Amino acid sequence: MPLHVPPAPAPALRSVLTALASPTAVREARTPSLLRAQGPVTPELPLPVHVLDGTATRLTGWRFLVRCGDRSVAAAETMLTPDGWAFSHFFEGPYIASTERALRQAEVMQQSYQPRLLSIPGLYMLALWLHGDCAADAATGRLAATDLLVPLAPAPPGIAAHRPHRAAELLPVLAHRVTPAPLLGSPA
């Protein structure tokens, strides 16, 4: 079944296109693969990035894979500011290839999904969130018990990367593993 990739907000896409056209933004990004890219680079596969706060999620940005030719060389992330969507940063690393792999896995599943990214900061974990409601607004929505979460590599110890889990099964495991950060000024 096909994935239903939601369209990114036009200002988010424009901010990434502007950054890609800026030699200064690309040079200062410290992403060697983006600097070495030969030929035009294009932002593709916009995915909304949500952060898991307890049991709730909130939209924090949009991530685009930056392609040059037939491969992704980097990613570009935008963030929501009081003035609207703005370019945040370019980056590279293992999450790019891992995201592509998880998306390929999802494309051959029997059910259609809306792909999103879910960040679990307490575990330094990122997962592909396959939301079962393909018509949902990508900026909102709760994790449904039947949604799938595919941990991206590198995943935390004891959690297999690229193995799809129902949200209802994985979230309790994650909740037990997340340790709250100590409050400032409190004894460690």
CSV table of C-alpha atoms in Angstrom, one decimal:
chain,number,residue,atom,x,y,z
A,1,MET,CA,0.0,0.0,0.0
A,2,PRO,CA,1.3,3.5,-0.7
A,3,LEU,CA,2.3,5.9,2.0
A,4,HIS,CA,0.3,9.1,2.1
A,5,VAL,CA,3.1,11.7,2.6
A,6,PRO,CA,1.4,14.9,3.9
A,7,PRO,CA,2.3,18.1,2.1
A,8,ALA,CA,4.6,20.4,4.2
A,9,PRO,CA,3.5,23.9,4.9
A,10,ALA,CA,4.5,26.1,1.9
A,11,PRO,CA,6.6,28.5,4.2
A,12,ALA,CA,8.5,25.5,5.6
A,13,LEU,CA,9.4,24.4,2.1
A,14,ARG,CA,10.3,27.9,1.0
A,15,SER,CA,12.6,28.3,3.9
A,16,VAL,CA,14.5,25.1,3.0
A,17,LEU,CA,14.7,26.1,-0.6
A,18,THR,CA,16.1,29.5,0.4
A,19,ALA,CA,18.7,27.8,2.7
A,20,LEU,CA,19.7,25.4,-0.1
A,21,ALA,CA,20.2,28.3,-2.5
A,22,SER,CA,22.4,30.2,0.1
A,23,PRO,CA,26.1,29.3,-0.3
A,24,THR,CA,26.6,30.6,3.2
A,25,ALA,CA,23.9,28.4,4.8
A,26,VAL,CA,25.3,25.3,3.1
A,27,ARG,CA,28.9,26.1,3.9
A,28,GLU,CA,28.2,26.8,7.5
A,29,ALA,CA,26.1,23.7,7.9
A,30,ARG,CA,29.1,21.4,8.5
A,31,THR,CA,27.6,18.7,6.5
A,32,PRO,CA,30.4,17.4,4.3
A,33,SER,CA,28.1,15.3,2.0
A,34,LEU,CA,26.0,18.4,1.3
A,35,LEU,CA,29.1,20.5,0.6
A,36,ARG,CA,30.5,17.8,-1.8
A,37,ALA,CA,27.2,17.3,-3.6
A,38,GLN,CA,27.7,17.5,-7.4
A,39,GLY,CA,24.6,18.8,-9.2
A,40,PRO,CA,21.3,20.2,-8.0
A,41,VAL,CA,20.0,19.3,-4.6
A,42,THR,CA,16.3,19.1,-3.8
A,43,PRO,CA,14.3,18.8,-0.6
A,44,GLU,CA,12.0,15.7,-0.8
A,45,LEU,CA,9.8,13.5,1.5
A,46,PRO,CA,8.7,16.1,4.0
A,47,LEU,CA,7.9,14.5,7.3
A,48,PRO,CA,6.3,16.2,10.3
A,49,VAL,CA,8.5,15.9,13.4
A,50,HIS,CA,6.5,15.3,16.6
A,51,VAL,CA,8.0,15.1,20.1
A,52,LEU,CA,6.6,12.6,22.7
A,53,ASP,CA,5.8,14.4,26.0
A,54,GLY,CA,4.5,11.7,28.3
A,55,THR,CA,1.6,10.3,26.3
A,56,ALA,CA,0.9,13.4,24.2
A,57,THR,CA,2.7,14.5,21.1
A,58,ARG,CA,3.3,18.0,19.7
A,59,LEU,CA,4.6,19.1,16.3
A,60,THR,CA,8.0,20.7,16.5
A,61,GLY,CA,9.1,20.9,12.9
A,62,TRP,CA,9.2,19.4,9.4
A,63,ARG,CA,12.2,17.4,8.1
A,64,PHE,CA,13.1,17.1,4.5
A,65,LEU,CA,15.5,14.6,3.0
A,66,VAL,CA,17.9,16.5,0.7
A,67,ARG,CA,18.6,14.6,-2.5
A,68,CYS,CA,21.3,14.9,-5.0
A,69,GLY,CA,20.8,12.6,-8.0
A,70,ASP,CA,19.6,9.3,-6.7
A,71,ARG,CA,20.6,9.5,-3.1
A,72,SER,CA,20.0,11.5,0.0
A,73,VAL,CA,23.0,13.5,1.1
A,74,ALA,CA,21.6,15.4,4.1
A,75,ALA,CA,18.4,16.5,5.8
A,76,ALA,CA,17.0,19.9,6.4
A,77,GLU,CA,14.8,20.7,9.4
A,78,THR,CA,12.4,23.6,9.9
A,79,MET,CA,10.9,24.9,13.1
A,80,LEU,CA,7.8,26.8,14.1
A,81,THR,CA,8.5,30.3,15.3
A,82,PRO,CA,6.2,33.1,16.4
A,83,ASP,CA,6.5,34.4,12.9
A,84,GLY,CA,5.8,31.1,11.2
A,85,TRP,CA,7.9,28.3,9.7
A,86,ALA,CA,11.6,29.0,9.5
A,87,PHE,CA,14.7,27.0,8.4
A,88,SER,CA,16.5,25.5,11.4
A,89,HIS,CA,19.5,23.5,10.2
A,90,PHE,CA,21.0,21.0,7.9
A,91,PHE,CA,22.5,17.7,9.2
A,92,GLU,CA,23.7,14.3,8.1
A,93,GLY,CA,24.3,11.0,9.9
A,94,PRO,CA,22.8,7.6,10.4
A,95,TYR,CA,19.1,8.7,10.8
A,96,ILE,CA,19.0,9.7,7.1
A,97,ALA,CA,19.7,6.2,5.7
A,98,SER,CA,17.6,4.7,8.5
A,99,THR,CA,14.6,6.9,7.7
A,100,GLU,CA,14.8,5.9,4.0
A,101,ARG,CA,15.0,2.2,5.0
A,102,ALA,CA,12.0,2.5,7.3
A,103,LEU,CA,10.0,4.3,4.6
A,104,ARG,CA,10.8,1.5,2.1
A,105,GLN,CA,9.7,-1.1,4.7
A,106,ALA,CA,6.4,0.8,5.2
A,107,GLU,CA,5.7,1.1,1.5
A,108,VAL,CA,5.2,-2.7,1.2
A,109,MET,CA,2.9,-3.1,4.2
A,110,GLN,CA,-0.7,-4.2,3.7
A,111,GLN,CA,-2.2,-1.0,5.2
A,112,SER,CA,-1.8,2.6,4.1
A,113,TYR,CA,-0.2,5.0,6.6
A,114,GLN,CA,0.7,8.6,7.0
A,115,PRO,CA,4.4,8.8,7.8
A,116,ARG,CA,5.6,11.1,10.6
A,117,LEU,CA,8.7,11.2,12.7
A,118,LEU,CA,8.5,10.8,16.5
A,119,SER,CA,11.2,12.0,18.8
A,120,ILE,CA,11.5,10.5,22.2
A,121,PRO,CA,14.1,12.9,23.8
A,122,GLY,CA,14.4,11.0,27.1
A,123,LEU,CA,15.9,8.0,25.2
A,124,TYR,CA,17.6,9.9,22.5
A,125,MET,CA,15.4,7.9,20.2
A,126,LEU,CA,13.8,8.7,16.8
A,127,ALA,CA,11.1,6.5,15.3
A,128,LEU,CA,9.1,6.5,12.1
A,129,TRP,CA,5.5,6.9,13.2
A,130,LEU,CA,3.1,5.3,10.8
A,131,HIS,CA,-0.3,6.9,11.6
A,132,GLY,CA,-3.3,4.9,10.5
A,133,ASP,CA,-5.5,7.9,9.6
A,134,CYS,CA,-4.1,8.9,6.2
A,135,ALA,CA,-6.5,11.9,6.0
A,136,ALA,CA,-5.5,13.4,9.4
A,137,ASP,CA,-3.9,16.8,9.7
A,138,ALA,CA,-0.2,16.0,10.0
A,139,ALA,CA,0.3,18.8,12.4
A,140,THR,CA,-2.1,17.3,15.0
A,141,GLY,CA,-3.2,14.0,16.1
A,142,ARG,CA,-2.6,11.6,18.9
A,143,LEU,CA,-0.8,8.3,18.8
A,144,ALA,CA,-3.4,5.7,18.2
A,145,ALA,CA,-3.0,2.3,19.9
A,146,THR,CA,-2.9,0.7,16.4
A,147,ASP,CA,-0.4,3.1,14.9
A,148,LEU,CA,3.0,1.6,14.2
A,149,LEU,CA,6.3,2.9,15.5
A,150,VAL,CA,9.5,1.8,13.7
A,151,PRO,CA,12.6,2.7,15.8
A,152,LEU,CA,15.3,4.2,13.6
A,153,ALA,CA,19.0,3.2,13.9
A,154,PRO,CA,20.8,3.8,16.1
A,155,ALA,CA,18.1,2.7,18.6
A,156,PRO,CA,18.6,2.6,22.3
A,157,PRO,CA,20.1,-0.7,23.7
A,158,GLY,CA,17.4,-3.4,23.9
A,159,ILE,CA,15.2,-1.8,21.3
A,160,ALA,CA,15.5,-3.3,17.8
A,161,ALA,CA,15.8,-0.8,15.0
A,162,HIS,CA,13.6,-1.3,12.0
A,163,ARG,CA,11.2,-3.6,13.8
A,164,PRO,CA,7.6,-2.2,13.6
A,165,HIS,CA,5.7,-2.2,16.9
A,166,ARG,CA,2.2,-1.2,17.7
A,167,ALA,CA,2.2,2.0,19.7
A,168,ALA,CA,0.1,0.3,22.5
A,169,GLU,CA,2.9,-2.3,22.9
A,170,LEU,CA,6.0,-0.1,22.6
A,171,LEU,CA,4.9,3.0,24.5
A,172,PRO,CA,4.7,1.2,27.9
A,173,VAL,CA,8.2,-0.2,27.4
A,174,LEU,CA,9.5,3.3,26.5
A,175,ALA,CA,7.8,4.9,29.5
A,176,HIS,CA,9.6,2.6,31.9
A,177,ARG,CA,13.0,3.4,30.3
A,178,VAL,CA,12.7,7.1,30.2
A,179,THR,CA,14.2,8.7,33.3
A,180,PRO,CA,13.2,12.2,34.1
A,181,ALA,CA,15.9,14.8,34.1
A,182,PRO,CA,16.9,16.1,37.5
A,183,LEU,CA,15.6,19.5,38.4
A,184,LEU,CA,18.1,22.3,38.4
A,185,GLY,CA,19.5,22.8,41.9
A,186,SER,CA,18.3,19.4,43.2
A,187,PRO,CA,20.7,16.9,44.5
A,188,ALA,CA,21.8,14.2,42.0
